[in-house]
């Protein structure tokens, strides 16, 4: 999908990315503490380490910052999952590796993810559909990983089962962020990945067995 353009007056793309990364980091902590609407662009600039004038060289509005927070999450996830689509395609090992990579990205970006889901309603009308579509694209990447396993004979699942499984993986990963106050007291990240992967694959095996017996159809 074509990215929604956030205009900048600076032409150096590497500098634009560096400054925007600083903005994202500063804005996330402010949005989490105060909420999107009570945070000012001047506060974002200060948290990022530069002046309000400099801030407006890289964005046009506060909504642009929130959009950049959301978009950066999907870029990180897509980058990790793309590696698994290119390596060891159609194997259960690649699927398990993709799940683990996704969960680790969630752990790295848990503050951003909390802010995104709390404040996405504040996105502009043109930005919100883009972000929602990116969410579906993320699930579609898992759908592709799972479908490759089906085509390779590694799994026996219907099309509907593949779709629901891809969305289940997305939710199970996000739960590490949403329920972190409890979960992260009980488990390390690697323990969580192991337990959730075991849980997901026990469900997959159950679906496969039911499909073989003919108790579940498309």
PDB file of C-alpha atoms in Angstrom:
ATOM      1  CA  UNK A   1       0.000   0.000   0.000  1.00  0.00           C
ATOM      2  CA  UNK A   2       1.220   3.496  -0.833  1.00  0.00           C
ATOM      3  CA  UNK A   3       2.236   5.423   2.255  1.00  0.00           C
ATOM      4  CA  UNK A   4       0.283   8.485   3.284  1.00  0.00           C
ATOM      5  CA  UNK A   5       2.672  11.363   2.680  1.00  0.00           C
ATOM      6  CA  UNK A   6       3.654  13.529   5.642  1.00  0.00           C
ATOM      7  CA  UNK A   7       5.082  16.717   4.195  1.00  0.00           C
ATOM      8  CA  UNK A   8       8.449  18.090   5.293  1.00  0.00           C
ATOM      9  CA  UNK A   9      10.295  21.198   4.160  1.00  0.00           C
ATOM     10  CA  UNK A  10      13.674  19.483   4.719  1.00  0.00           C
ATOM     11  CA  UNK A  11      14.883  17.522   1.667  1.00  0.00           C
ATOM     12  CA  UNK A  12      17.514  15.299   3.329  1.00  0.00           C
ATOM     13  CA  UNK A  13      15.582  12.021   3.742  1.00  0.00           C
ATOM     14  CA  UNK A  14      17.985  10.547   6.298  1.00  0.00           C
ATOM     15  CA  UNK A  15      17.738  13.671   8.444  1.00  0.00           C
ATOM     16  CA  UNK A  16      13.947  13.655   8.118  1.00  0.00           C
ATOM     17  CA  UNK A  17      13.823  10.026   9.309  1.00  0.00           C
ATOM     18  CA  UNK A  18      16.186  10.728  12.214  1.00  0.00           C
ATOM     19  CA  UNK A  19      14.208  13.754  13.382  1.00  0.00           C
ATOM     20  CA  UNK A  20      10.919  11.915  13.063  1.00  0.00           C
ATOM     21  CA  UNK A  21      12.275   8.999  15.069  1.00  0.00           C
ATOM     22  CA  UNK A  22      13.118  11.510  17.816  1.00  0.00           C
ATOM     23  CA  UNK A  23       9.593  12.929  17.614  1.00  0.00           C
ATOM     24  CA  UNK A  24       8.015   9.489  17.840  1.00  0.00           C
ATOM     25  CA  UNK A  25      10.041   8.587  20.922  1.00  0.00           C
ATOM     26  CA  UNK A  26       9.205  11.868  22.667  1.00  0.00           C
ATOM     27  CA  UNK A  27       5.545  11.844  21.643  1.00  0.00           C
ATOM     28  CA  UNK A  28       4.875   8.277  22.795  1.00  0.00           C
ATOM     29  CA  UNK A  29       5.818   9.028  26.396  1.00  0.00           C
ATOM     30  CA  UNK A  30       3.719  12.222  26.351  1.00  0.00           C
ATOM     31  CA  UNK A  31       0.674  10.604  24.731  1.00  0.00           C
ATOM     32  CA  UNK A  32       0.839   7.776  27.255  1.00  0.00           C
ATOM     33  CA  UNK A  33       1.101  10.174  30.198  1.00  0.00           C
ATOM     34  CA  UNK A  34      -1.275  12.959  29.104  1.00  0.00           C
ATOM     35  CA  UNK A  35      -3.234  11.616  26.143  1.00  0.00           C
ATOM     36  CA  UNK A  36      -3.136  12.897  22.581  1.00  0.00           C
ATOM     37  CA  UNK A  37      -5.464  15.885  23.003  1.00  0.00           C
ATOM     38  CA  UNK A  38      -3.777  17.299  26.125  1.00  0.00           C
ATOM     39  CA  UNK A  39      -0.285  17.071  24.600  1.00  0.00           C
ATOM     40  CA  UNK A  40       0.934  20.126  22.695  1.00  0.00           C
ATOM     41  CA  UNK A  41       3.288  20.237  19.741  1.00  0.00           C
ATOM     42  CA  UNK A  42       5.582  22.455  21.812  1.00  0.00           C
ATOM     43  CA  UNK A  43       5.845  19.666  24.413  1.00  0.00           C
ATOM     44  CA  UNK A  44       6.583  17.132  21.670  1.00  0.00           C
ATOM     45  CA  UNK A  45       9.351  19.344  20.293  1.00  0.00           C
ATOM     46  CA  UNK A  46      10.888  19.749  23.762  1.00  0.00           C
ATOM     47  CA  UNK A  47      10.738  15.985  24.418  1.00  0.00           C
ATOM     48  CA  UNK A  48      12.371  15.375  21.031  1.00  0.00           C
ATOM     49  CA  UNK A  49      15.185  17.797  21.836  1.00  0.00           C
ATOM     50  CA  UNK A  50      14.550  20.641  19.397  1.00  0.00           C
ATOM     51  CA  UNK A  51      12.517  23.828  18.966  1.00  0.00           C
ATOM     52  CA  UNK A  52       8.896  24.148  17.880  1.00  0.00           C
ATOM     53  CA  UNK A  53      10.135  25.815  14.696  1.00  0.00           C
ATOM     54  CA  UNK A  54      12.328  22.835  13.882  1.00  0.00           C
ATOM     55  CA  UNK A  55       9.419  20.464  14.586  1.00  0.00           C
ATOM     56  CA  UNK A  56       7.327  22.092  11.873  1.00  0.00           C
ATOM     57  CA  UNK A  57      10.104  21.558   9.341  1.00  0.00           C
ATOM     58  CA  UNK A  58       9.323  17.820   9.518  1.00  0.00           C
ATOM     59  CA  UNK A  59       5.537  17.670  10.072  1.00  0.00           C
ATOM     60  CA  UNK A  60       2.505  19.878   9.516  1.00  0.00           C
ATOM     61  CA  UNK A  61       0.293  18.922  12.479  1.00  0.00           C
ATOM     62  CA  UNK A  62       0.160  17.007  15.757  1.00  0.00           C
ATOM     63  CA  UNK A  63      -1.954  14.380  13.964  1.00  0.00           C
ATOM     64  CA  UNK A  64       1.037  13.751  11.680  1.00  0.00           C
ATOM     65  CA  UNK A  65       3.057  12.660  14.730  1.00  0.00           C
ATOM     66  CA  UNK A  66       0.395  10.170  15.805  1.00  0.00           C
ATOM     67  CA  UNK A  67       0.219   8.827  12.266  1.00  0.00           C
ATOM     68  CA  UNK A  68       4.006   8.380  12.221  1.00  0.00           C
ATOM     69  CA  UNK A  69       3.821   6.453  15.521  1.00  0.00           C
ATOM     70  CA  UNK A  70       1.260   4.063  14.024  1.00  0.00           C
ATOM     71  CA  UNK A  71       3.073   3.669  10.735  1.00  0.00           C
ATOM     72  CA  UNK A  72       6.441   2.936  12.360  1.00  0.00           C
ATOM     73  CA  UNK A  73       4.942  -0.032  14.224  1.00  0.00           C
ATOM     74  CA  UNK A  74       3.743  -1.668  11.022  1.00  0.00           C
ATOM     75  CA  UNK A  75       7.027  -0.975   9.266  1.00  0.00           C
ATOM     76  CA  UNK A  76       8.921  -2.825  12.010  1.00  0.00           C
ATOM     77  CA  UNK A  77       6.532  -5.787  12.000  1.00  0.00           C
ATOM     78  CA  UNK A  78       6.464  -6.020   8.199  1.00  0.00           C
ATOM     79  CA  UNK A  79      10.249  -5.938   8.006  1.00  0.00           C
ATOM     80  CA  UNK A  80      10.575  -8.861  10.441  1.00  0.00           C
ATOM     81  CA  UNK A  81       7.828 -10.954   8.848  1.00  0.00           C
ATOM     82  CA  UNK A  82       9.145 -10.372   5.343  1.00  0.00           C
ATOM     83  CA  UNK A  83      12.340 -12.142   6.369  1.00  0.00           C
ATOM     84  CA  UNK A  84      10.283 -15.226   7.204  1.00  0.00           C
ATOM     85  CA  UNK A  85       8.445 -15.075   3.881  1.00  0.00           C
ATOM     86  CA  UNK A  86      11.793 -15.092   2.075  1.00  0.00           C
ATOM     87  CA  UNK A  87      13.465 -17.809   4.175  1.00  0.00           C
ATOM     88  CA  UNK A  88      12.402 -21.472   4.603  1.00  0.00           C
ATOM     89  CA  UNK A  89       9.045 -20.872   2.965  1.00  0.00           C
ATOM     90  CA  UNK A  90       6.232 -23.283   3.676  1.00  0.00           C
ATOM     91  CA  UNK A  91       7.687 -24.877   6.795  1.00  0.00           C
ATOM     92  CA  UNK A  92       6.387 -25.000  10.348  1.00  0.00           C
ATOM     93  CA  UNK A  93       9.798 -23.740  11.437  1.00  0.00           C
ATOM     94  CA  UNK A  94       9.332 -20.537   9.407  1.00  0.00           C
ATOM     95  CA  UNK A  95       5.855 -20.045  10.883  1.00  0.00           C
ATOM     96  CA  UNK A  96       7.122 -20.512  14.437  1.00  0.00           C
ATOM     97  CA  UNK A  97      10.009 -18.165  13.713  1.00  0.00           C
ATOM     98  CA  UNK A  98       7.590 -15.584  12.317  1.00  0.00           C
ATOM     99  CA  UNK A  99       5.415 -15.787  15.435  1.00  0.00           C
ATOM    100  CA  UNK A 100       8.461 -15.382  17.697  1.00  0.00           C
ATOM    101  CA  UNK A 101       9.734 -12.413  15.676  1.00  0.00           C
ATOM    102  CA  UNK A 102       6.324 -10.746  15.815  1.00  0.00           C
ATOM    103  CA  UNK A 103       6.079 -11.185  19.589  1.00  0.00           C
ATOM    104  CA  UNK A 104       9.585  -9.721  20.011  1.00  0.00           C
ATOM    105  CA  UNK A 105       8.638  -6.654  17.940  1.00  0.00           C
ATOM    106  CA  UNK A 106       5.567  -6.211  20.153  1.00  0.00           C
ATOM    107  CA  UNK A 107       7.852  -6.317  23.197  1.00  0.00           C
ATOM    108  CA  UNK A 108      10.200  -3.716  21.696  1.00  0.00           C
ATOM    109  CA  UNK A 109       7.324  -1.396  20.721  1.00  0.00           C
ATOM    110  CA  UNK A 110       4.876  -2.029  23.554  1.00  0.00           C
ATOM    111  CA  UNK A 111       4.652   1.643  24.566  1.00  0.00           C
ATOM    112  CA  UNK A 112       3.949   2.668  20.966  1.00  0.00           C
ATOM    113  CA  UNK A 113       1.339  -0.072  20.582  1.00  0.00           C
ATOM    114  CA  UNK A 114      -0.515   1.031  23.713  1.00  0.00           C
ATOM    115  CA  UNK A 115      -0.562   4.614  22.472  1.00  0.00           C
ATOM    116  CA  UNK A 116      -1.668   3.579  19.005  1.00  0.00           C
ATOM    117  CA  UNK A 117      -4.727   1.699  20.233  1.00  0.00           C
ATOM    118  CA  UNK A 118      -5.612   4.306  22.831  1.00  0.00           C
ATOM    119  CA  UNK A 119      -5.318   7.271  20.484  1.00  0.00           C
ATOM    120  CA  UNK A 120      -5.983   5.950  16.949  1.00  0.00           C
ATOM    121  CA  UNK A 121      -9.470   7.489  17.149  1.00  0.00           C
ATOM    122  CA  UNK A 122      -7.761  10.882  17.037  1.00  0.00           C
ATOM    123  CA  UNK A 123      -6.276  10.274  13.595  1.00  0.00           C
ATOM    124  CA  UNK A 124      -7.574  12.352  10.702  1.00  0.00           C
ATOM    125  CA  UNK A 125     -10.227  10.885   8.395  1.00  0.00           C
ATOM    126  CA  UNK A 126      -7.689  10.150   5.677  1.00  0.00           C
ATOM    127  CA  UNK A 127      -5.117   8.606   8.051  1.00  0.00           C
ATOM    128  CA  UNK A 128      -7.370   6.280  10.073  1.00  0.00           C
ATOM    129  CA  UNK A 129      -8.449   4.046   7.145  1.00  0.00           C
ATOM    130  CA  UNK A 130      -4.777   3.740   6.160  1.00  0.00           C
ATOM    131  CA  UNK A 131      -3.787   2.567   9.642  1.00  0.00           C
ATOM    132  CA  UNK A 132      -6.703   0.110   9.838  1.00  0.00           C
ATOM    133  CA  UNK A 133      -5.766  -1.305   6.446  1.00  0.00           C
ATOM    134  CA  UNK A 134      -2.156  -1.726   7.605  1.00  0.00           C
ATOM    135  CA  UNK A 135      -3.480  -3.792  10.524  1.00  0.00           C
ATOM    136  CA  UNK A 136      -5.212  -6.098   8.051  1.00  0.00           C
ATOM    137  CA  UNK A 137      -2.051  -6.274   5.944  1.00  0.00           C
ATOM    138  CA  UNK A 138      -0.119  -7.432   8.999  1.00  0.00           C
ATOM    139  CA  UNK A 139      -2.593 -10.294   9.506  1.00  0.00           C
ATOM    140  CA  UNK A 140      -2.362 -11.026   5.777  1.00  0.00           C
ATOM    141  CA  UNK A 141       1.386 -11.591   6.107  1.00  0.00           C
ATOM    142  CA  UNK A 142       0.707 -14.323   8.657  1.00  0.00           C
ATOM    143  CA  UNK A 143      -2.034 -15.647   6.416  1.00  0.00           C
ATOM    144  CA  UNK A 144       0.549 -15.995   3.658  1.00  0.00           C
ATOM    145  CA  UNK A 145       2.991 -17.809   5.970  1.00  0.00           C
ATOM    146  CA  UNK A 146       0.248 -20.226   7.047  1.00  0.00           C
ATOM    147  CA  UNK A 147      -1.026 -20.724   3.481  1.00  0.00           C
ATOM    148  CA  UNK A 148       2.481 -21.633   2.323  1.00  0.00           C
ATOM    149  CA  UNK A 149       2.559 -24.332   5.021  1.00  0.00           C
ATOM    150  CA  UNK A 150      -0.818 -25.639   3.802  1.00  0.00           C
ATOM    151  CA  UNK A 151       0.350 -25.688   0.176  1.00  0.00           C
ATOM    152  CA  UNK A 152       3.516 -27.501   1.245  1.00  0.00           C
ATOM    153  CA  UNK A 153       1.518 -30.190   3.072  1.00  0.00           C
ATOM    154  CA  UNK A 154       2.771 -29.088   6.484  1.00  0.00           C
ATOM    155  CA  UNK A 155      -0.727 -28.140   7.659  1.00  0.00           C
ATOM    156  CA  UNK A 156      -4.239 -29.239   6.777  1.00  0.00           C
ATOM    157  CA  UNK A 157      -6.464 -26.193   7.236  1.00  0.00           C
ATOM    158  CA  UNK A 158      -9.393 -24.623   5.415  1.00  0.00           C
ATOM    159  CA  UNK A 159      -9.253 -21.098   4.046  1.00  0.00           C
ATOM    160  CA  UNK A 160     -11.446 -19.852   6.900  1.00  0.00           C
ATOM    161  CA  UNK A 161      -9.222 -21.559   9.482  1.00  0.00           C
ATOM    162  CA  UNK A 162      -6.138 -19.918   7.957  1.00  0.00           C
ATOM    163  CA  UNK A 163      -7.767 -16.482   8.213  1.00  0.00           C
ATOM    164  CA  UNK A 164      -8.921 -16.856  11.827  1.00  0.00           C
ATOM    165  CA  UNK A 165      -5.533 -18.253  12.842  1.00  0.00           C
ATOM    166  CA  UNK A 166      -3.696 -15.279  11.334  1.00  0.00           C
ATOM    167  CA  UNK A 167      -5.854 -12.838  13.332  1.00  0.00           C
ATOM    168  CA  UNK A 168      -5.474 -14.956  16.485  1.00  0.00           C
ATOM    169  CA  UNK A 169      -1.678 -14.664  16.231  1.00  0.00           C
ATOM    170  CA  UNK A 170      -1.965 -10.869  15.935  1.00  0.00           C
ATOM    171  CA  UNK A 171      -4.152 -10.671  19.060  1.00  0.00           C
ATOM    172  CA  UNK A 172      -1.997 -13.063  21.101  1.00  0.00           C
ATOM    173  CA  UNK A 173       1.048 -10.919  20.351  1.00  0.00           C
ATOM    174  CA  UNK A 174      -0.707  -7.672  21.244  1.00  0.00           C
ATOM    175  CA  UNK A 175      -1.847  -9.201  24.529  1.00  0.00           C
ATOM    176  CA  UNK A 176       1.783  -9.095  25.708  1.00  0.00           C
ATOM    177  CA  UNK A 177       1.482  -5.305  25.578  1.00  0.00           C
ATOM    178  CA  UNK A 178      -2.148  -4.857  26.648  1.00  0.00           C
ATOM    179  CA  UNK A 179      -1.899  -7.246  29.636  1.00  0.00           C
ATOM    180  CA  UNK A 180       1.725  -6.602  30.475  1.00  0.00           C
ATOM    181  CA  UNK A 181       1.051  -5.467  34.058  1.00  0.00           C
ATOM    182  CA  UNK A 182       0.059  -9.058  34.850  1.00  0.00           C
ATOM    183  CA  UNK A 183       1.721 -11.197  32.183  1.00  0.00           C
ATOM    184  CA  UNK A 184       5.194  -9.729  32.536  1.00  0.00           C
ATOM    185  CA  UNK A 185       5.163 -10.496  36.258  1.00  0.00           C
ATOM    186  CA  UNK A 186       4.363 -14.118  35.497  1.00  0.00           C
ATOM    187  CA  UNK A 187       6.508 -14.876  32.447  1.00  0.00           C
ATOM    188  CA  UNK A 188       9.643 -13.774  30.665  1.00  0.00           C
ATOM    189  CA  UNK A 189       9.202 -12.843  26.993  1.00  0.00           C
ATOM    190  CA  UNK A 190      10.744 -16.119  25.855  1.00  0.00           C
ATOM    191  CA  UNK A 191       8.486 -18.107  28.196  1.00  0.00           C
ATOM    192  CA  UNK A 192       5.487 -16.257  26.815  1.00  0.00           C
ATOM    193  CA  UNK A 193       6.556 -16.966  23.235  1.00  0.00           C
ATOM    194  CA  UNK A 194       7.044 -20.653  24.020  1.00  0.00           C
ATOM    195  CA  UNK A 195       3.708 -21.006  25.820  1.00  0.00           C
ATOM    196  CA  UNK A 196       1.709 -19.091  23.225  1.00  0.00           C
ATOM    197  CA  UNK A 197       3.352 -20.949  20.337  1.00  0.00           C
ATOM    198  CA  UNK A 198       2.576 -24.264  22.039  1.00  0.00           C
ATOM    199  CA  UNK A 199      -1.011 -23.113  22.597  1.00  0.00           C
ATOM    200  CA  UNK A 200      -1.416 -21.930  19.004  1.00  0.00           C
ATOM    201  CA  UNK A 201       0.018 -25.124  17.537  1.00  0.00           C
ATOM    202  CA  UNK A 202      -2.106 -27.348  19.746  1.00  0.00           C
ATOM    203  CA  UNK A 203      -5.082 -25.468  18.291  1.00  0.00           C
ATOM    204  CA  UNK A 204      -3.707 -25.897  14.765  1.00  0.00           C
ATOM    205  CA  UNK A 205      -3.258 -29.627  15.308  1.00  0.00           C
ATOM    206  CA  UNK A 206      -6.812 -29.867  16.618  1.00  0.00           C
ATOM    207  CA  UNK A 207      -8.158 -28.066  13.555  1.00  0.00           C
ATOM    208  CA  UNK A 208      -6.094 -30.288  11.254  1.00  0.00           C
ATOM    209  CA  UNK A 209      -7.379 -33.473  12.906  1.00  0.00           C
ATOM    210  CA  UNK A 210     -10.980 -32.260  12.723  1.00  0.00           C
ATOM    211  CA  UNK A 211     -10.480 -31.391   9.066  1.00  0.00           C
ATOM    212  CA  UNK A 212      -9.121 -34.890   8.308  1.00  0.00           C
ATOM    213  CA  UNK A 213     -12.103 -36.505  10.068  1.00  0.00           C
ATOM    214  CA  UNK A 214     -14.470 -34.308   8.079  1.00  0.00           C
ATOM    215  CA  UNK A 215     -16.062 -32.739  11.156  1.00  0.00           C
ATOM    216  CA  UNK A 216     -15.075 -29.253   9.936  1.00  0.00           C
ATOM    217  CA  UNK A 217     -15.591 -28.002   6.394  1.00  0.00           C
ATOM    218  CA  UNK A 218     -14.967 -24.726   4.630  1.00  0.00           C
TER     219      UNK A 218
END
